[in-house]
């Protein structure tokens, strides 16, 4: 059914605890949601951009602007558009992959709800639940970190990821290994905080049997990652560098990574994310599903994606209460370290109306 209109809506959600990474500390999320209304159904998408352009170049105000002035008008001008064609319709607009991904997911969700098809089935999921890892921020002290890690392990998370940066890397990793042992699945994420000159320092992580070191160098330093990978034993995983299936093929071919963190928002949507999954599978490269502190809307879609066969490492698909006291949707709750893949049509979740009204800070209806 043709799209009748699109609503842009921003919601404000406090985090249960500050989340510190190498590029800053977040205490609150300003989330842009996209709702697509067709004659047959309505679909929801979530833009993963943060308020500030510190993870990548996108930020919420910019996403709102590019959607209002460029992306939605192009979609309107294209007439009847299937979800499979959205990326092509939006392609003349350069970049803005997180904004595009939100729009594509909303169109896809509406389409799948109209046909009664779960997103997981549409994407090719083979599991009905996924193992969940958890991302642990940089903390004020090692004891505080060990307390947080112990809590998450008690909650059942099957893998621990530690945010690192120069000055907070070898010591916290050693402390976690000493406290929790060698069997805990453990990895680190630098969010581009190092340079190739830090190679010898990063090699000091090798004795700790980490699953991977995520995005140690700047996102545009693919050759640097290839050089680093030759100097350290820990497998290199890329996140910010992998902006498309082509970028994944290029990084793998150049030896820049042996594992990929797949984030649908970073690459322009769930359909491109599946293409990255397929490219990596073709190269024998394992993937896992990254996170951007999504509400239950993006979380539901990520869990569906994480159920594809090539997602062989636990992802950052944590329970809702990792970040939110009250999620926008019915909360995702960890069960034996796993989250169940939603079985309803589309993403299988919708915002809880009362919660949505309570947390909405801005909205605009764009008739098509
Ligand atoms: C937007 S800041 C978060 C980016 C970070 N994401 C996480 O650490 C996981 C966050 C989550 O659990 O959703 C990453 O670079 O992988
Ligand atoms: Mg990362």
GROMACS .gro file of C-alpha atoms and ligand atoms in nm:
model
  385
    1UNK     CA    1   0.000   0.000   0.000
    2UNK     CA    2   0.132   0.347  -0.077
    3UNK     CA    3   0.275   0.559   0.204
    4UNK     CA    4   0.022   0.817   0.319
    5UNK     CA    5   0.248   1.005   0.556
    6UNK     CA    6   0.554   0.994   0.776
    7UNK     CA    7   0.592   1.109   1.133
    8UNK     CA    8   0.926   1.218   1.275
    9UNK     CA    9   0.931   1.199   1.654
   10UNK     CA   10   1.203   1.258   1.913
   11UNK     CA   11   1.198   1.095   2.252
   12UNK     CA   12   1.415   1.156   2.558
   13UNK     CA   13   1.524   0.858   2.766
   14UNK     CA   14   1.754   0.877   3.069
   15UNK     CA   15   2.016   0.601   3.099
   16UNK     CA   16   2.014   0.392   3.417
   17UNK     CA   17   2.383   0.478   3.459
   18UNK     CA   18   2.638   0.695   3.277
   19UNK     CA   19   2.796   0.515   2.981
   20UNK     CA   20   3.154   0.628   2.921
   21UNK     CA   21   3.349   0.550   2.605
   22UNK     CA   22   3.676   0.685   2.461
   23UNK     CA   23   3.478   0.966   2.298
   24UNK     CA   24   3.266   1.082   2.591
   25UNK     CA   25   3.005   1.000   2.852
   26UNK     CA   26   2.632   0.960   2.786
   27UNK     CA   27   2.366   0.991   3.056
   28UNK     CA   28   2.063   1.040   2.835
   29UNK     CA   29   1.945   0.945   2.485
   30UNK     CA   30   1.772   1.183   2.246
   31UNK     CA   31   1.626   0.932   1.999
   32UNK     CA   32   1.473   1.008   1.660
   33UNK     CA   33   1.192   0.774   1.558
   34UNK     CA   34   1.030   0.745   1.215
   35UNK     CA   35   0.670   0.622   1.174
   36UNK     CA   36   0.549   0.534   0.824
   37UNK     CA   37   0.170   0.519   0.772
   38UNK     CA   38   0.031   0.329   0.475
   39UNK     CA   39  -0.326   0.226   0.400
   40UNK     CA   40  -0.246  -0.127   0.524
   41UNK     CA   41  -0.022  -0.078   0.828
   42UNK     CA   42   0.216   0.150   1.008
   43UNK     CA   43   0.585   0.085   1.057
   44UNK     CA   44   0.844   0.214   1.302
   45UNK     CA   45   1.213   0.284   1.251
   46UNK     CA   46   1.477   0.411   1.493
   47UNK     CA   47   1.768   0.638   1.405
   48UNK     CA   48   2.075   0.539   1.609
   49UNK     CA   49   2.251   0.875   1.577
   50UNK     CA   50   2.351   1.037   1.903
   51UNK     CA   51   2.285   1.400   1.993
   52UNK     CA   52   2.651   1.485   1.920
   53UNK     CA   53   2.860   1.368   1.619
   54UNK     CA   54   3.118   1.189   1.837
   55UNK     CA   55   3.074   0.824   1.735
   56UNK     CA   56   3.051   0.918   1.366
   57UNK     CA   57   2.955   1.223   1.163
   58UNK     CA   58   2.579   1.191   1.213
   59UNK     CA   59   2.379   1.355   1.495
   60UNK     CA   60   2.008   1.380   1.571
   61UNK     CA   61   1.942   1.737   1.455
   62UNK     CA   62   2.122   1.659   1.129
   63UNK     CA   63   1.921   1.342   1.079
   64UNK     CA   64   1.596   1.530   1.134
   65UNK     CA   65   1.703   1.795   0.883
   66UNK     CA   66   1.816   1.552   0.613
   67UNK     CA   67   1.498   1.347   0.651
   68UNK     CA   68   1.268   1.650   0.633
   69UNK     CA   69   1.443   1.827   0.346
   70UNK     CA   70   1.590   1.548   0.136
   71UNK     CA   71   1.506   1.190   0.222
   72UNK     CA   72   1.129   1.201   0.280
   73UNK     CA   73   1.069   1.428  -0.023
   74UNK     CA   74   1.262   1.184  -0.244
   75UNK     CA   75   1.058   0.897  -0.111
   76UNK     CA   76   0.739   1.095  -0.177
   77UNK     CA   77   0.851   1.181  -0.531
   78UNK     CA   78   0.921   0.815  -0.607
   79UNK     CA   79   0.554   0.722  -0.560
   80UNK     CA   80   0.485   0.363  -0.456
   81UNK     CA   81   0.812   0.228  -0.311
   82UNK     CA   82   0.888  -0.120  -0.181
   83UNK     CA   83   1.130  -0.146   0.112
   84UNK     CA   84   1.381  -0.315  -0.123
   85UNK     CA   85   1.392   0.003  -0.332
   86UNK     CA   86   1.425   0.261  -0.055
   87UNK     CA   87   1.807   0.256  -0.052
   88UNK     CA   88   1.818   0.306  -0.430
   89UNK     CA   89   1.567   0.593  -0.414
   90UNK     CA   90   1.774   0.762  -0.142
   91UNK     CA   91   2.115   0.685  -0.298
   92UNK     CA   92   2.159   1.026  -0.467
   93UNK     CA   93   2.179   1.175  -0.117
   94UNK     CA   94   2.536   1.109   0.000
   95UNK     CA   95   2.598   0.964   0.345
   96UNK     CA   96   2.342   1.005   0.626
   97UNK     CA   97   2.326   0.627   0.660
   98UNK     CA   98   2.168   0.632   1.007
   99UNK     CA   99   1.887   0.860   0.887
  100UNK     CA  100   1.838   0.641   0.579
  101UNK     CA  101   1.836   0.325   0.791
  102UNK     CA  102   1.559   0.461   1.014
  103UNK     CA  103   1.342   0.544   0.713
  104UNK     CA  104   1.409   0.209   0.544
  105UNK     CA  105   1.325   0.012   0.859
  106UNK     CA  106   0.996   0.202   0.902
  107UNK     CA  107   0.897   0.126   0.541
  108UNK     CA  108   1.009  -0.238   0.579
  109UNK     CA  109   0.824  -0.276   0.910
  110UNK     CA  110   0.500  -0.143   0.756
  111UNK     CA  111   0.538  -0.374   0.455
  112UNK     CA  112   0.605  -0.681   0.669
  113UNK     CA  113   0.318  -0.603   0.908
  114UNK     CA  114   0.085  -0.574   0.609
  115UNK     CA  115   0.194  -0.918   0.486
  116UNK     CA  116   0.212  -1.074   0.833
  117UNK     CA  117   0.581  -1.159   0.793
  118UNK     CA  118   0.825  -1.146   1.089
  119UNK     CA  119   1.142  -0.946   1.015
  120UNK     CA  120   1.355  -1.240   1.129
  121UNK     CA  121   1.200  -1.467   0.866
  122UNK     CA  122   1.232  -1.195   0.599
  123UNK     CA  123   1.606  -1.156   0.677
  124UNK     CA  124   1.677  -1.531   0.684
  125UNK     CA  125   1.705  -1.595   1.058
  126UNK     CA  126   1.782  -1.955   1.160
  127UNK     CA  127   1.764  -1.922   1.542
  128UNK     CA  128   1.471  -1.837   1.769
  129UNK     CA  129   1.691  -1.682   2.040
  130UNK     CA  130   2.035  -1.518   2.041
  131UNK     CA  131   2.320  -1.525   2.300
  132UNK     CA  132   2.378  -1.183   2.452
  133UNK     CA  133   2.695  -0.996   2.534
  134UNK     CA  134   2.715  -0.671   2.723
  135UNK     CA  135   2.919  -0.356   2.673
  136UNK     CA  136   3.082  -0.216   2.988
  137UNK     CA  137   3.186   0.148   2.993
  138UNK     CA  138   3.507   0.302   3.121
  139UNK     CA  139   3.477   0.338   3.496
  140UNK     CA  140   3.626   0.558   3.767
  141UNK     CA  141   3.821   0.270   3.920
  142UNK     CA  142   3.910  -0.094   3.867
  143UNK     CA  143   3.706  -0.203   4.172
  144UNK     CA  144   3.402  -0.026   4.024
  145UNK     CA  145   3.460  -0.204   3.695
  146UNK     CA  146   3.492  -0.544   3.863
  147UNK     CA  147   3.165  -0.480   4.047
  148UNK     CA  148   2.985  -0.398   3.724
  149UNK     CA  149   3.131  -0.700   3.540
  150UNK     CA  150   3.033  -0.929   3.829
  151UNK     CA  151   2.678  -0.794   3.817
  152UNK     CA  152   2.646  -0.858   3.444
  153UNK     CA  153   2.789  -1.209   3.473
  154UNK     CA  154   2.539  -1.280   3.751
  155UNK     CA  155   2.261  -1.159   3.519
  156UNK     CA  156   2.372  -1.423   3.269
  157UNK     CA  157   2.551  -1.226   2.996
  158UNK     CA  158   2.762  -1.469   2.795
  159UNK     CA  159   3.027  -1.221   2.684
  160UNK     CA  160   3.188  -0.910   2.836
  161UNK     CA  161   3.308  -0.616   2.623
  162UNK     CA  162   3.519  -0.350   2.792
  163UNK     CA  163   3.548   0.000   2.654
  164UNK     CA  164   3.914   0.100   2.653
  165UNK     CA  165   4.123   0.408   2.581
  166UNK     CA  166   4.491   0.501   2.640
  167UNK     CA  167   4.537   0.482   3.017
  168UNK     CA  168   4.249   0.240   3.067
  169UNK     CA  169   4.327  -0.081   2.883
  170UNK     CA  170   4.583  -0.339   3.003
  171UNK     CA  171   4.516  -0.290   3.375
  172UNK     CA  172   4.135  -0.332   3.364
  173UNK     CA  173   4.166  -0.630   3.127
  174UNK     CA  174   4.421  -0.795   3.358
  175UNK     CA  175   4.199  -0.727   3.661
  176UNK     CA  176   3.893  -0.885   3.495
  177UNK     CA  177   4.094  -1.192   3.397
  178UNK     CA  178   4.240  -1.225   3.746
  179UNK     CA  179   3.899  -1.187   3.913
  180UNK     CA  180   3.673  -1.383   3.676
  181UNK     CA  181   3.915  -1.630   3.516
  182UNK     CA  182   4.018  -1.730   3.166
  183UNK     CA  183   3.691  -1.886   3.055
  184UNK     CA  184   3.486  -1.567   3.044
  185UNK     CA  185   3.442  -1.451   2.682
  186UNK     CA  186   3.614  -1.112   2.688
  187UNK     CA  187   3.677  -0.843   2.425
  188UNK     CA  188   3.760  -0.472   2.413
  189UNK     CA  189   3.642  -0.171   2.209
  190UNK     CA  190   3.862   0.136   2.161
  191UNK     CA  191   3.630   0.343   1.939
  192UNK     CA  192   3.928   0.464   1.730
  193UNK     CA  193   4.125   0.591   2.033
  194UNK     CA  194   4.472   0.457   1.932
  195UNK     CA  195   4.717   0.501   1.645
  196UNK     CA  196   4.951   0.256   1.473
  197UNK     CA  197   5.227   0.395   1.696
  198UNK     CA  198   5.045   0.218   1.984
  199UNK     CA  199   5.093  -0.125   1.825
  200UNK     CA  200   5.350  -0.243   2.082
  201UNK     CA  201   5.127  -0.121   2.363
  202UNK     CA  202   4.821  -0.297   2.219
  203UNK     CA  203   5.030  -0.616   2.189
  204UNK     CA  204   5.035  -0.613   2.572
  205UNK     CA  205   4.672  -0.730   2.552
  206UNK     CA  206   4.779  -1.049   2.373
  207UNK     CA  207   4.839  -1.261   2.687
  208UNK     CA  208   4.473  -1.217   2.797
  209UNK     CA  209   4.318  -1.431   2.522
  210UNK     CA  210   4.067  -1.169   2.410
  211UNK     CA  211   3.811  -1.261   2.144
  212UNK     CA  212   3.896  -0.940   1.959
  213UNK     CA  213   4.003  -0.578   1.980
  214UNK     CA  214   3.737  -0.358   1.822
  215UNK     CA  215   3.821  -0.051   1.608
  216UNK     CA  216   4.151   0.040   1.771
  217UNK     CA  217   4.242   0.296   1.501
  218UNK     CA  218   4.054   0.579   1.323
  219UNK     CA  219   3.768   0.467   1.100
  220UNK     CA  220   3.948   0.575   0.778
  221UNK     CA  221   4.275   0.397   0.863
  222UNK     CA  222   4.204   0.062   0.699
  223UNK     CA  223   4.570   0.004   0.600
  224UNK     CA  224   4.675   0.095   0.955
  225UNK     CA  225   4.450  -0.181   1.088
  226UNK     CA  226   4.607  -0.424   0.840
  227UNK     CA  227   4.954  -0.327   0.965
  228UNK     CA  228   4.840  -0.351   1.328
  229UNK     CA  229   4.686  -0.695   1.266
  230UNK     CA  230   5.032  -0.816   1.163
  231UNK     CA  231   5.182  -0.690   1.491
  232UNK     CA  232   4.935  -0.820   1.750
  233UNK     CA  233   4.790  -1.165   1.822
  234UNK     CA  234   4.443  -1.045   1.927
  235UNK     CA  235   4.205  -1.058   1.628
  236UNK     CA  236   4.110  -0.714   1.493
  237UNK     CA  237   3.736  -0.641   1.461
  238UNK     CA  238   3.610  -0.332   1.278
  239UNK     CA  239   3.303  -0.124   1.363
  240UNK     CA  240   3.317   0.242   1.251
  241UNK     CA  241   3.523   0.152   0.940
  242UNK     CA  242   3.261  -0.082   0.795
  243UNK     CA  243   3.007   0.150   0.632
  244UNK     CA  244   2.886  -0.089   0.359
  245UNK     CA  245   2.921  -0.438   0.212
  246UNK     CA  246   3.185  -0.298  -0.023
  247UNK     CA  247   3.379  -0.155   0.272
  248UNK     CA  248   3.359  -0.495   0.441
  249UNK     CA  249   3.493  -0.675   0.134
  250UNK     CA  250   3.773  -0.417   0.101
  251UNK     CA  251   3.877  -0.435   0.469
  252UNK     CA  252   3.878  -0.816   0.463
  253UNK     CA  253   4.077  -0.827   0.136
  254UNK     CA  254   4.332  -0.582   0.278
  255UNK     CA  255   4.369  -0.792   0.595
  256UNK     CA  256   4.239  -0.509   0.813
  257UNK     CA  257   3.998  -0.726   1.011
  258UNK     CA  258   3.914  -1.088   1.079
  259UNK     CA  259   3.582  -1.015   1.255
  260UNK     CA  260   3.312  -0.757   1.178
  261UNK     CA  261   3.069  -0.576   1.411
  262UNK     CA  262   2.750  -0.534   1.206
  263UNK     CA  263   2.542  -0.226   1.294
  264UNK     CA  264   2.243  -0.169   1.064
  265UNK     CA  265   2.224   0.205   1.140
  266UNK     CA  266   2.593   0.257   1.056
  267UNK     CA  267   2.558   0.091   0.714
  268UNK     CA  268   2.226   0.239   0.595
  269UNK     CA  269   1.983  -0.030   0.703
  270UNK     CA  270   1.901  -0.393   0.774
  271UNK     CA  271   1.912  -0.495   0.408
  272UNK     CA  272   2.270  -0.367   0.369
  273UNK     CA  273   2.351  -0.526   0.705
  274UNK     CA  274   2.237  -0.861   0.562
  275UNK     CA  275   2.460  -0.802   0.257
  276UNK     CA  276   2.756  -0.747   0.494
  277UNK     CA  277   2.664  -1.070   0.671
  278UNK     CA  278   2.666  -1.249   0.335
  279UNK     CA  279   2.998  -1.095   0.220
  280UNK     CA  280   3.163  -1.188   0.552
  281UNK     CA  281   3.022  -1.542   0.538
  282UNK     CA  282   3.166  -1.578   0.188
  283UNK     CA  283   3.510  -1.486   0.329
  284UNK     CA  284   3.475  -1.705   0.638
  285UNK     CA  285   3.468  -1.394   0.858
  286UNK     CA  286   3.244  -1.419   1.167
  287UNK     CA  287   3.012  -1.129   1.246
  288UNK     CA  288   2.824  -1.016   1.556
  289UNK     CA  289   2.551  -0.757   1.602
  290UNK     CA  290   2.668  -0.427   1.750
  291UNK     CA  291   2.451  -0.186   1.946
  292UNK     CA  292   2.383   0.185   1.963
  293UNK     CA  293   2.182   0.190   2.287
  294UNK     CA  294   1.867   0.128   2.086
  295UNK     CA  295   1.520   0.140   2.236
  296UNK     CA  296   1.311  -0.175   2.206
  297UNK     CA  297   1.229  -0.080   1.846
  298UNK     CA  298   1.586  -0.099   1.718
  299UNK     CA  299   1.664  -0.371   1.970
  300UNK     CA  300   1.389  -0.595   1.827
  301UNK     CA  301   1.527  -0.551   1.476
  302UNK     CA  302   1.885  -0.616   1.594
  303UNK     CA  303   1.782  -0.940   1.766
  304UNK     CA  304   1.615  -1.056   1.442
  305UNK     CA  305   1.934  -0.978   1.248
  306UNK     CA  306   2.154  -1.147   1.509
  307UNK     CA  307   1.963  -1.472   1.444
  308UNK     CA  308   2.116  -1.510   1.096
  309UNK     CA  309   2.362  -1.801   1.056
  310UNK     CA  310   2.682  -1.593   1.021
  311UNK     CA  311   2.629  -1.417   1.356
  312UNK     CA  312   2.843  -1.671   1.541
  313UNK     CA  313   2.971  -1.440   1.817
  314UNK     CA  314   2.753  -1.295   2.095
  315UNK     CA  315   2.651  -0.938   2.013
  316UNK     CA  316   2.582  -0.619   2.205
  317UNK     CA  317   2.214  -0.718   2.207
  318UNK     CA  318   2.161  -0.665   2.578
  319UNK     CA  319   1.837  -0.659   2.776
  320UNK     CA  320   1.640  -0.333   2.788
  321UNK     CA  321   1.736  -0.276   3.152
  322UNK     CA  322   2.106  -0.253   3.059
  323UNK     CA  323   2.026   0.107   2.959
  324UNK     CA  324   1.664   0.191   3.041
  325UNK     CA  325   1.449   0.170   3.353
  326UNK     CA  326   1.146   0.195   3.123
  327UNK     CA  327   1.189   0.095   2.759
  328UNK     CA  328   0.976   0.243   2.481
  329UNK     CA  329   0.840  -0.106   2.408
  330UNK     CA  330   0.770  -0.407   2.625
  331UNK     CA  331   1.116  -0.472   2.771
  332UNK     CA  332   1.359  -0.729   2.635
  333UNK     CA  333   1.448  -0.954   2.930
  334UNK     CA  334   1.751  -1.185   2.939
  335UNK     CA  335   1.668  -1.556   2.976
  336UNK     CA  336   1.966  -1.789   3.034
  337UNK     CA  337   2.189  -1.530   2.870
  338UNK     CA  338   1.971  -1.509   2.558
  339UNK     CA  339   1.703  -1.286   2.410
  340UNK     CA  340   1.410  -1.441   2.223
  341UNK     CA  341   1.367  -1.336   1.860
  342UNK     CA  342   1.031  -1.153   1.824
  343UNK     CA  343   0.775  -1.367   1.636
  344UNK     CA  344   0.514  -1.106   1.540
  345UNK     CA  345   0.485  -0.939   1.198
  346UNK     CA  346   0.754  -0.684   1.117
  347UNK     CA  347   0.981  -0.606   1.410
  348UNK     CA  348   0.716  -0.762   1.636
  349UNK     CA  349   0.714  -0.467   1.876
  350UNK     CA  350   0.548  -0.127   1.898
  351UNK     CA  351   0.597   0.163   2.139
  352UNK     CA  352   0.376   0.149   2.449
  353UNK     CA  353   0.142   0.447   2.384
  354UNK     CA  354   0.153   0.587   2.738
  355UNK     CA  355   0.532   0.563   2.752
  356UNK     CA  356   0.567   0.716   2.406
  357UNK     CA  357   0.351   1.017   2.497
  358UNK     CA  358   0.541   1.063   2.822
  359UNK     CA  359   0.888   1.069   2.662
  360UNK     CA  360   0.809   1.256   2.338
  361UNK     CA  361   0.991   1.589   2.315
  362UNK     CA  362   0.906   1.681   1.955
  363UNK     CA  363   0.706   1.551   1.660
  364UNK     CA  364   0.625   1.649   1.305
  365UNK     CA  365   0.386   1.493   1.053
  366UNK     CA  366   0.503   1.495   0.691
  367UNK     CA  367   0.215   1.420   0.452
  368UNK     CA  368   0.324   1.244   0.131
  369LIG     C1  369   2.659   0.531   2.050
  369LIG     S1  370   2.794   0.486   2.155
  369LIG     C2  371   2.792   0.321   2.149
  369LIG     C3  372   2.884   0.267   2.041
  369LIG     C4  373   2.940   0.136   2.091
  369LIG     N1  374   2.829   0.048   2.127
  369LIG     C5  375   2.841  -0.031   2.236
  369LIG     O1  376   2.937  -0.032   2.309
  369LIG     C6  377   2.722  -0.117   2.268
  369LIG     C7  378   2.606  -0.030   2.307
  369LIG     C8  379   2.482  -0.115   2.327
  369LIG     O2  380   2.487  -0.208   2.408
  369LIG     O3  381   2.383  -0.087   2.258
  369LIG     C9  382   3.034   0.070   1.992
  369LIG     O4  383   3.120   0.140   1.939
  369LIG     O5  384   3.026  -0.052   1.972
  370LIG    MG1  385   3.232  -0.035   1.865
   0.00000   0.00000   0.00000
